[in-house]
Coordinates of C-alpha atoms and ligand atoms in Angstrom, one line a residue:
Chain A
X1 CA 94.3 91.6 84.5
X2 CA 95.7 93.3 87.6
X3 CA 93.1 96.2 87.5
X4 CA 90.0 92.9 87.4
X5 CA 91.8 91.5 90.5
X6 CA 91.6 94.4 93.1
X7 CA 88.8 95.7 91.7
X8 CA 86.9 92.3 92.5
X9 CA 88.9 92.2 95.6
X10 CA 87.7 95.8 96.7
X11 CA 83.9 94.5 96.1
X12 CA 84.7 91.3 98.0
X13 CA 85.9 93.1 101.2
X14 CA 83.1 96.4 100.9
X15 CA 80.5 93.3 100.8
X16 CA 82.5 91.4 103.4
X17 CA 82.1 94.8 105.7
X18 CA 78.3 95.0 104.8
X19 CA 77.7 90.9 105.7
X20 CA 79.8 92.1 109.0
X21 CA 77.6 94.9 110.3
X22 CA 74.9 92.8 109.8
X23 CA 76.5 90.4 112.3
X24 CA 77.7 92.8 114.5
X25 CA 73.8 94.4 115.0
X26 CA 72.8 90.8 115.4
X27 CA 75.4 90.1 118.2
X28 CA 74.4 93.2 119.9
X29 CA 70.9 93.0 119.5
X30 CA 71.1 89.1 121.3
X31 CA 73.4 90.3 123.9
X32 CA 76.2 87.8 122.5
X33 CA 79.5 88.6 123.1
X34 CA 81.4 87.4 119.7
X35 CA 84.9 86.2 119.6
X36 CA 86.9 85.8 116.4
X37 CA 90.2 83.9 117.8
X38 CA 93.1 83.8 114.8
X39 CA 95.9 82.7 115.2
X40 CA 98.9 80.1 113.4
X41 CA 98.7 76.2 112.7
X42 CA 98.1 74.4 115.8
X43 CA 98.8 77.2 117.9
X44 CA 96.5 76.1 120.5
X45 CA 92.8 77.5 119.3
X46 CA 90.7 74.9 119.7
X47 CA 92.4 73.5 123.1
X48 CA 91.8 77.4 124.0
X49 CA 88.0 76.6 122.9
X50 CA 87.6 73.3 124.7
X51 CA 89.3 74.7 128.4
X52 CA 87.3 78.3 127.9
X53 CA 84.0 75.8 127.7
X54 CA 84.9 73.8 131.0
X55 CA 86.1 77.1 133.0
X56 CA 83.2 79.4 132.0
X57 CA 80.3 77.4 133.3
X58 CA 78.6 80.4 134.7
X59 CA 78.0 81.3 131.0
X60 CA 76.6 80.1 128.0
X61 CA 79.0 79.3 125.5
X62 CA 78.9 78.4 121.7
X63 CA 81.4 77.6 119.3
X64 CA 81.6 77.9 115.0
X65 CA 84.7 76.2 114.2
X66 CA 86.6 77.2 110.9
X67 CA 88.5 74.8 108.8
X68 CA 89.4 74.5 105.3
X69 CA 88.2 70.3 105.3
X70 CA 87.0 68.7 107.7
X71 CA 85.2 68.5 110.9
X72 CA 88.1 67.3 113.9
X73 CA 87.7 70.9 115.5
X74 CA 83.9 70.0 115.4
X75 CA 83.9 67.1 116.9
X76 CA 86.3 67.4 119.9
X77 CA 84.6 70.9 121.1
X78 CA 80.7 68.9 120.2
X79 CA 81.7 66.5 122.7
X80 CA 81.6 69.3 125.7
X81 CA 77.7 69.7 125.2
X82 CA 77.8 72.9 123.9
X83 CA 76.2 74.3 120.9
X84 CA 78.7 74.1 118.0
X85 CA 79.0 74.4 114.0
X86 CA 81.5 73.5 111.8
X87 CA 82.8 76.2 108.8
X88 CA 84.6 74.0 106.0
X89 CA 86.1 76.9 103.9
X90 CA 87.4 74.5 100.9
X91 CA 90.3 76.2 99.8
X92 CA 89.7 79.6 101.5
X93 CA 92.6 80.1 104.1
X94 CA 90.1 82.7 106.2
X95 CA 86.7 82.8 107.1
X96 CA 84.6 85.5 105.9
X97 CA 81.6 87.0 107.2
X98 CA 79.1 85.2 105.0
X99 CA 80.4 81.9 106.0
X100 CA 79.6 83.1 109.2
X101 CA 76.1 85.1 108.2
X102 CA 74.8 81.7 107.4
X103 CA 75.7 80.0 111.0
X104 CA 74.9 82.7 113.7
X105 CA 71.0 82.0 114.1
X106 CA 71.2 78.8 115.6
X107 CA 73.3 80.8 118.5
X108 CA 70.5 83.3 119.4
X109 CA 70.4 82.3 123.0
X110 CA 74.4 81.9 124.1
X111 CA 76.4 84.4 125.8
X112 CA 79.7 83.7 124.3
X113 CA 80.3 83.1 121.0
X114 CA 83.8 81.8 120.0
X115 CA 84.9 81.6 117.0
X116 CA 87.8 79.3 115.5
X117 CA 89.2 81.2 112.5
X118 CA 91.3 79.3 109.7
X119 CA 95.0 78.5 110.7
X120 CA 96.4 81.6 109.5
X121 CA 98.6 84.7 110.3
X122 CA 98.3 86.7 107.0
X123 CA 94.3 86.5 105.2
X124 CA 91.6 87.0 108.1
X125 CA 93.1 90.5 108.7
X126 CA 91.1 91.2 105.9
X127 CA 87.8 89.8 107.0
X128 CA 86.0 91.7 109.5
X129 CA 83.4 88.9 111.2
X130 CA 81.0 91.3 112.9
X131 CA 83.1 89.9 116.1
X132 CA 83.9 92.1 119.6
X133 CA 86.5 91.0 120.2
X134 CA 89.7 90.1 118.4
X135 CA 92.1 87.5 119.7
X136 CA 95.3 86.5 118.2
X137 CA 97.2 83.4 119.3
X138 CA 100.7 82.5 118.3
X139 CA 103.0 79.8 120.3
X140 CA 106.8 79.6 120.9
X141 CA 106.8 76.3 119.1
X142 CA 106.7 78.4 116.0
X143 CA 109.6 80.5 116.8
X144 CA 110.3 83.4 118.9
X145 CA 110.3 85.4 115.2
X146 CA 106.5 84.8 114.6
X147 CA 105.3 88.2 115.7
X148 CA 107.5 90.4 114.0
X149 CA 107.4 88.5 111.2
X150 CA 103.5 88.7 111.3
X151 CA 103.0 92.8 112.4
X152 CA 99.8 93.3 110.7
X153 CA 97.7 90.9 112.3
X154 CA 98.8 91.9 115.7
X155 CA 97.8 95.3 115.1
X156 CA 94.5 94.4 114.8
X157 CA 94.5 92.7 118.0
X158 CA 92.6 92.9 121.2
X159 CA 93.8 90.0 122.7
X160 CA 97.3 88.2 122.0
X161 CA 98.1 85.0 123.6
X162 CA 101.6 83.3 123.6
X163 CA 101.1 80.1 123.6
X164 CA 103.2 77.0 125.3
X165 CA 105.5 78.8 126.8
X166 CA 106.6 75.9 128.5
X167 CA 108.3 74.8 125.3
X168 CA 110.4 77.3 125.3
X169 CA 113.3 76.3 126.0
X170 CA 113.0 73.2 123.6
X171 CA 112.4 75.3 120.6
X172 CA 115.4 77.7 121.9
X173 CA 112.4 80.9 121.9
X174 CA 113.1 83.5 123.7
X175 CA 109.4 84.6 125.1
X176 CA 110.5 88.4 126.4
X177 CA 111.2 88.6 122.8
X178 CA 108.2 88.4 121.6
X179 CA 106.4 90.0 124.4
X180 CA 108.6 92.9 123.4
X181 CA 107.5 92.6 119.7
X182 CA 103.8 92.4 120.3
X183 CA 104.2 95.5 122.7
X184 CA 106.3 97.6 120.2
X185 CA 102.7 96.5 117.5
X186 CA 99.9 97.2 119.6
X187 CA 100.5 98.8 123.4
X188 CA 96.9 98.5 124.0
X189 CA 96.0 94.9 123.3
X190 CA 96.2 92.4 126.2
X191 CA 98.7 90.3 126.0
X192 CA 98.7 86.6 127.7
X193 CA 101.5 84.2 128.3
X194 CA 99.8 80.7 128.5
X195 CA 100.6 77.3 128.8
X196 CA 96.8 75.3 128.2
X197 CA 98.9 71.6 129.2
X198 CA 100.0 73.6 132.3
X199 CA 96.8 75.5 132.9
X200 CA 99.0 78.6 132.7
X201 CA 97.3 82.2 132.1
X202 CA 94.1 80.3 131.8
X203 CA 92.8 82.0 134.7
X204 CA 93.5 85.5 133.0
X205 CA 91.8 84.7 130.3
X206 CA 88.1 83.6 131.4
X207 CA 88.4 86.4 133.8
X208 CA 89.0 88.5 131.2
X209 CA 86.6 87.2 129.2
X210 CA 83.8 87.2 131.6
X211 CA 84.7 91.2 132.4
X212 CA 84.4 91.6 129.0
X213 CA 80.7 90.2 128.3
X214 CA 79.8 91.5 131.6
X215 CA 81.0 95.2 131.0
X216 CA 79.0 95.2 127.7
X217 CA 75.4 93.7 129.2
X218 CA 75.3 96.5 131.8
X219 CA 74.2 99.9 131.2
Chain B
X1 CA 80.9 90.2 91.4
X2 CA 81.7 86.5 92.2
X3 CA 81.9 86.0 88.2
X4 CA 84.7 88.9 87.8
X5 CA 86.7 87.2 91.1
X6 CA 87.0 83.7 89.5
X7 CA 87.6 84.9 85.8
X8 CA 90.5 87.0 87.6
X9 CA 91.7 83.9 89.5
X10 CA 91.9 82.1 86.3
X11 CA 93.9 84.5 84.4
X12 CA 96.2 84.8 87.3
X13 CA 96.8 80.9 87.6
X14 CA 97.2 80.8 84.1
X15 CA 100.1 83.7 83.7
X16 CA 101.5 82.1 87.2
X17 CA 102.0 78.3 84.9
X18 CA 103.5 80.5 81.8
X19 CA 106.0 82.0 83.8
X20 CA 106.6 78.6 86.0
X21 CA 107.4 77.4 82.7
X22 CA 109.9 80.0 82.1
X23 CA 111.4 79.6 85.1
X24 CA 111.4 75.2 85.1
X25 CA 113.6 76.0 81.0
X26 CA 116.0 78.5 83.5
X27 CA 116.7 75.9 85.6
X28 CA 116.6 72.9 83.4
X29 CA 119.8 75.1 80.9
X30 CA 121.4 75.9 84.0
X31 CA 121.7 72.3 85.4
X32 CA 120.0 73.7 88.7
X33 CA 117.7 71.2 90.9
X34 CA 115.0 73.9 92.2
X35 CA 113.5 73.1 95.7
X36 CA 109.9 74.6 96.7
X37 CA 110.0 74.1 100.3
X38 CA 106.3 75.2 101.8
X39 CA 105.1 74.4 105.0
X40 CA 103.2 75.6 108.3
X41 CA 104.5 79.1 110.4
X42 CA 107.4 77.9 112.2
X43 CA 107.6 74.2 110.8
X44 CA 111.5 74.6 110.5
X45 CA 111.9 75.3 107.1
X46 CA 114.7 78.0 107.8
X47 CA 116.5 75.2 110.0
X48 CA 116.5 72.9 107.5
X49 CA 117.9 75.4 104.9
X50 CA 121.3 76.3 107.4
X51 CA 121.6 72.7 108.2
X52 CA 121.2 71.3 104.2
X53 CA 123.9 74.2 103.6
X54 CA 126.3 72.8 106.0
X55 CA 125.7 69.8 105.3
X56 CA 126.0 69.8 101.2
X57 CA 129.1 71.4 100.9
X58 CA 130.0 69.0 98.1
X59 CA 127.4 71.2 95.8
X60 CA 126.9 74.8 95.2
X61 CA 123.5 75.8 96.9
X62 CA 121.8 79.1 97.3
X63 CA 118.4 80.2 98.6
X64 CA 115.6 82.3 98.3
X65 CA 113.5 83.4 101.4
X66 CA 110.0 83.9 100.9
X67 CA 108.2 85.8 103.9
X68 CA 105.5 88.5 104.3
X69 CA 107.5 91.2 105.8
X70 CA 111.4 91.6 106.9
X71 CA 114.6 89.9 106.2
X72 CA 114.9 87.6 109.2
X73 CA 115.5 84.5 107.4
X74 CA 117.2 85.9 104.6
X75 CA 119.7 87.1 107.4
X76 CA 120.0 83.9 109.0
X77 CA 120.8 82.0 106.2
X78 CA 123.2 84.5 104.4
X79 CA 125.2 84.3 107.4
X80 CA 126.5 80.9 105.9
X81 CA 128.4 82.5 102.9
X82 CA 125.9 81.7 100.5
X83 CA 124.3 83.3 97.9
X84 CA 120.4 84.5 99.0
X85 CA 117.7 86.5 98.3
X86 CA 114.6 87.8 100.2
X87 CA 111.3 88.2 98.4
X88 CA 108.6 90.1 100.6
X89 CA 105.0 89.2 99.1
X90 CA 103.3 92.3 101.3
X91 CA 100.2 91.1 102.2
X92 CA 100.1 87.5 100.2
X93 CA 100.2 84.3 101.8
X94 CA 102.3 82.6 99.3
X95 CA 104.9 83.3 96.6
X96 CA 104.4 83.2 92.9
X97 CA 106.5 82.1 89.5
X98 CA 106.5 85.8 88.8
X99 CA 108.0 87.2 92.5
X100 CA 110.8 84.3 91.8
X101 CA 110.9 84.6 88.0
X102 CA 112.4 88.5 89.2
X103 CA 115.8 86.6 91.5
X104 CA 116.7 83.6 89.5
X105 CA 119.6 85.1 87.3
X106 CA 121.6 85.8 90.1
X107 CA 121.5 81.8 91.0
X108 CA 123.2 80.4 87.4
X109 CA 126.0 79.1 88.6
X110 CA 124.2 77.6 91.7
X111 CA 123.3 73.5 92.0
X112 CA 120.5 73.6 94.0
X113 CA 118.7 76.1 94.3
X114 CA 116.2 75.8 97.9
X115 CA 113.0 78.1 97.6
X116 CA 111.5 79.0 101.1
X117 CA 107.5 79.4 100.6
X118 CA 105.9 81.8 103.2
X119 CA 104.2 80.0 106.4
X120 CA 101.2 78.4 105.2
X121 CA 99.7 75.1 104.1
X122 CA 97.0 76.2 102.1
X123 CA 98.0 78.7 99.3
X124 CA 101.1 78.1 97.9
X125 CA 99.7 74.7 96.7
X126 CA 98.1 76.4 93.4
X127 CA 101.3 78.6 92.9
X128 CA 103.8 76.7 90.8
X129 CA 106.9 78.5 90.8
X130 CA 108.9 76.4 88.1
X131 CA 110.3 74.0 91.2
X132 CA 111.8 70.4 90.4
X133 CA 111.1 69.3 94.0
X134 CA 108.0 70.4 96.3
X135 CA 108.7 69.5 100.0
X136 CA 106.1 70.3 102.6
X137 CA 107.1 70.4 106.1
X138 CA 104.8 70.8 109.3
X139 CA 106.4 69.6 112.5
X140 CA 104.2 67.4 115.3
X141 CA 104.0 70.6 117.7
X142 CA 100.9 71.9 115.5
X143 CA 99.5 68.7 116.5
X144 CA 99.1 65.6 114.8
X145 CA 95.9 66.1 112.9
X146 CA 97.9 68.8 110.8
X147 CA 97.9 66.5 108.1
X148 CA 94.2 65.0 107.9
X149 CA 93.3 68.8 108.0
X150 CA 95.3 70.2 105.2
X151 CA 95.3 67.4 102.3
X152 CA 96.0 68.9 99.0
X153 CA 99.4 70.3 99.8
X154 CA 100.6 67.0 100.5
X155 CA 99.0 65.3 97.6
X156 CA 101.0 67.4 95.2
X157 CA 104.2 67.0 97.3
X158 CA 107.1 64.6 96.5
X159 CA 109.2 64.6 99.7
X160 CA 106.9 65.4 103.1
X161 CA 108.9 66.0 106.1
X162 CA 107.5 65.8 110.0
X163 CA 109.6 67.8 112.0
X164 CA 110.2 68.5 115.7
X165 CA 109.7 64.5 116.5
X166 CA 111.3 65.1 119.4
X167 CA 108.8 67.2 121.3
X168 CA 105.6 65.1 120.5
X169 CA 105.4 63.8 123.6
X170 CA 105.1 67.4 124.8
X171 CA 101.9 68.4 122.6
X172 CA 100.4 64.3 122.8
X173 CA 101.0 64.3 119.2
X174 CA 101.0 60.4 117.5
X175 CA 103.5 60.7 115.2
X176 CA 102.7 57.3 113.6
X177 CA 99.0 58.4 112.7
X178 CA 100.5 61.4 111.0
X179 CA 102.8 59.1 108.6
X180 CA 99.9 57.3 108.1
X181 CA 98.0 60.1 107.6
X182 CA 100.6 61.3 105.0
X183 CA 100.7 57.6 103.0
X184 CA 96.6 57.7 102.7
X185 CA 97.1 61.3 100.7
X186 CA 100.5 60.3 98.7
X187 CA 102.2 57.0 98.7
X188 CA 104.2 58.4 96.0
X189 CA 106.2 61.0 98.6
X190 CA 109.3 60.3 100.2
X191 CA 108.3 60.7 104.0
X192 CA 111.1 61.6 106.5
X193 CA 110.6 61.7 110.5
X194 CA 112.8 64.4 111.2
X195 CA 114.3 66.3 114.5
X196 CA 116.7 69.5 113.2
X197 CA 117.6 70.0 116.7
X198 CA 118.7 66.6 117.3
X199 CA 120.2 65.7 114.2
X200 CA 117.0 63.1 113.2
X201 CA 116.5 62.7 109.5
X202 CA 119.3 65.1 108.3
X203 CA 121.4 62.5 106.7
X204 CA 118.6 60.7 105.0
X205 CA 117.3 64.1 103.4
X206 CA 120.6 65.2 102.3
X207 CA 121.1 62.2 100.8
X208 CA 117.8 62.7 98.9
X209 CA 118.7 65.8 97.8
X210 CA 122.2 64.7 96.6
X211 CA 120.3 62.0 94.8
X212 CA 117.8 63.8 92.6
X213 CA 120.5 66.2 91.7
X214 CA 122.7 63.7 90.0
X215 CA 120.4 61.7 89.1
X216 CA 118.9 64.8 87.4
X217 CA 122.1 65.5 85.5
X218 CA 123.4 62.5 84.8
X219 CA 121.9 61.3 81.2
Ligands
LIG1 N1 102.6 71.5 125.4 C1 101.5 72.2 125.0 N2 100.8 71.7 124.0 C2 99.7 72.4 123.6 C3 99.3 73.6 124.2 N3 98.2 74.1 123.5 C4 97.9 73.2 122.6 N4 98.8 72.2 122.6 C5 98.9 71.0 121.6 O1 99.1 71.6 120.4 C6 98.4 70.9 119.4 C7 97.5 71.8 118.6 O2 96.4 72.3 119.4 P1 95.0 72.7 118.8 O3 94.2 73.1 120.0 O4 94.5 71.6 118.0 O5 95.5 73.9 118.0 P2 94.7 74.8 116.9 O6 95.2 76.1 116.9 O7 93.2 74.6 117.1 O8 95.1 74.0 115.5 P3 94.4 74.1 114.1 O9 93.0 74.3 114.2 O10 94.8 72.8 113.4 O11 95.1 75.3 113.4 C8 97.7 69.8 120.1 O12 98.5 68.6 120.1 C9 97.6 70.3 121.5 O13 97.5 69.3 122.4 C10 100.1 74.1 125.3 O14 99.9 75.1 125.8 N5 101.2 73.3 125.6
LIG2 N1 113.1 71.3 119.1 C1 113.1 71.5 117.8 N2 113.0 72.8 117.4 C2 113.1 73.1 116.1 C3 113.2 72.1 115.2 N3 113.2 72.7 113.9 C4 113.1 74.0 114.1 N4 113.0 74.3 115.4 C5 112.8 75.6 116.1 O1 111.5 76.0 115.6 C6 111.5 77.4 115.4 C7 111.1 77.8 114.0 O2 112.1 77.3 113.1 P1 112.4 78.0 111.7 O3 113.5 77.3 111.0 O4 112.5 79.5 111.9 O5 111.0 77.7 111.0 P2 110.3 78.3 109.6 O6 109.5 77.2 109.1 O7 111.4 78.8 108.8 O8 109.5 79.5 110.2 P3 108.8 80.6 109.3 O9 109.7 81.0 108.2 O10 108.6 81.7 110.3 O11 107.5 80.1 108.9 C8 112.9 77.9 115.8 O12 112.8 78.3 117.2 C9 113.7 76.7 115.6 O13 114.8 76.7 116.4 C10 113.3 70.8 115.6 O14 113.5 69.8 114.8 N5 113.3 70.5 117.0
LIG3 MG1 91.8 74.0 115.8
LIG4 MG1 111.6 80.6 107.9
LIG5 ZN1 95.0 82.2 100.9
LIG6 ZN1 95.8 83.7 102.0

């Protein structure tokens, strides 16, 4: 029984990697600069979505938002005008890059494409999306453990925000901590402390962002 | 390749229920009231662990800390003079009846015996590990639409707990549409508001827990 199980789950991620090239040539091909943005329960992702839509109105933005049931992610970031599609999973606790095969043509003409991956620190590691970049976002509301209790998916990272850090002190985190953490994981990933209520590290973001996308359309 | 995947999934639910089943007899012989606490990254299932141990000194309690990687909360709650165990799943997003099937002798003499799940709301739901009691705990700082979004863990849960209440304000969480997000999915569950850092809720789940323990050996 074991020996069926990774040898299903071997086929699953060599046809997961396929599906992801495929996206990957398509997001290169269009010019689109793809975001996958991972990250715990509620750390922040779709508020992330909804401010990097206001801020970055020099660029076209579109959003695929991933969630195992419905469509509340959908809905608040459809009501910024953008173009967005909604990923129900069902009882997958990542998105994969079929789910997101079947959504990317309708985003031919943006700049930005963000994607909203399943609330989840441990599964998308597995599942390349084709994306550019890789952002993982945490909060101190979940504890000033959740990085080093989390190492593999900050590896992986090319972005890792630390969320509400104005909480901090009401949840007792301590966010050096876990700056610290991310650094000892991944030296060469940037790391953002952000507050979206505040509008902290916001700024560093979209400017990030936008250097990003414009780095990779020239030359 | 899709065939091979689910006739591996069912063989692995199906030895996951045998076992569960070995594990439920265990406990039932022993007298022990075996708690399956799951719940988002960071919800405060840890918290609620040290605090039930203070707090229950009347009864013999041990624990079992389920987490990805390291010992962090196996250290934290050891530090009470309790018997504990860590179980490390690797890379899986949820614990099994076989990972705990491998720790329960050590708990015999134990009354209550609290399981920590790993960080996640979607997985451990089709993972029975032999538990009397399945709480599931997300706290108002993921937001409050942590509920609507995640339904079948709380439909198979008999105590749900809403932590943190304290800080909703903070997020703009509505900690009144959660509840009655929670009484929609399961009006069987005992629902308890709760604030670890303030003290809010402790009593009424301790005496819960007291409860369904002599109730459960009684007769
Ligand atoms: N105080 C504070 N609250 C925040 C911040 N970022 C997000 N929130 C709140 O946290 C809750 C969750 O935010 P979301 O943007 O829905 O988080 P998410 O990661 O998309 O959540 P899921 O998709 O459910 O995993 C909401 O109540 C937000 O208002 C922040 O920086 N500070
Ligand atoms: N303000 C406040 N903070 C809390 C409460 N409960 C837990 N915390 C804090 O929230 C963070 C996470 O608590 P833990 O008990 O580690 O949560 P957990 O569910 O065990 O976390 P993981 O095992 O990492 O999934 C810690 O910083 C706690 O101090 C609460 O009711 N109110
Ligand atoms: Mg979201
Ligand atoms: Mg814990
Ligand atoms: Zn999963
Ligand atoms: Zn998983």
């Amino acid at each position: 029984m074991h020996r069926i199980e990774v040898e299903a789950e071997v086929d699953l991620l060599a046809e997961n990697k396929r599906l992801a090239e495929e996206n990957r040539k398509f997001f290169k091909e269009k010019g689109i600069l793809a975001v996958n943005i991972m990250g715990a329960i509620g750390s922040g992702k779709t508020l992330l979505i909804e401010k990097t839509i206001e801020r970055l109105n020099d660029l076209k933005v579109g959003a695929i938002l991933g969630d195992v049931v419905c469509k509340a992610d959908y809905e608040r970031v459809s009501r910024h005008g953008i173009k967005a599609e909604a990923i129900n999973t069902g009882k997958e606790c990542h998105l994969d890059a079929h789910l997101v095969h079947h959504k990317i043509r309708k985003f031919e003409d943006v700049d930005i494409l963000l994607i909203e991956n399943v609330g989840n620190l441990i599964c998308p590691v597995d599942f390349d999306l084709g994306e550019d970049l890789r952002v993982v976002m945490v909060s101190v509301t979940e504890g000033d453990d959740v990085v080093e209790k989390h190492p593999k998916i900050f590896t992986i990272a090319d972005v890792v925000i630390i969320n509400k850090v104005r909480l901090a002190e009401f949840v007792g985190a301590d966010v050096e901590k876990m700056k610290r953490d991310v650094e000892k994981l991944n030296s060469r990933a940037k790391l953002i402390l952000m507050d979206l209520k505040e509008g902290i590290g916001l700024e560093e973001w979209i400017n990030y962002l936008r250097d990003e996308y414009v780095s990779r359309n020239s030359g």
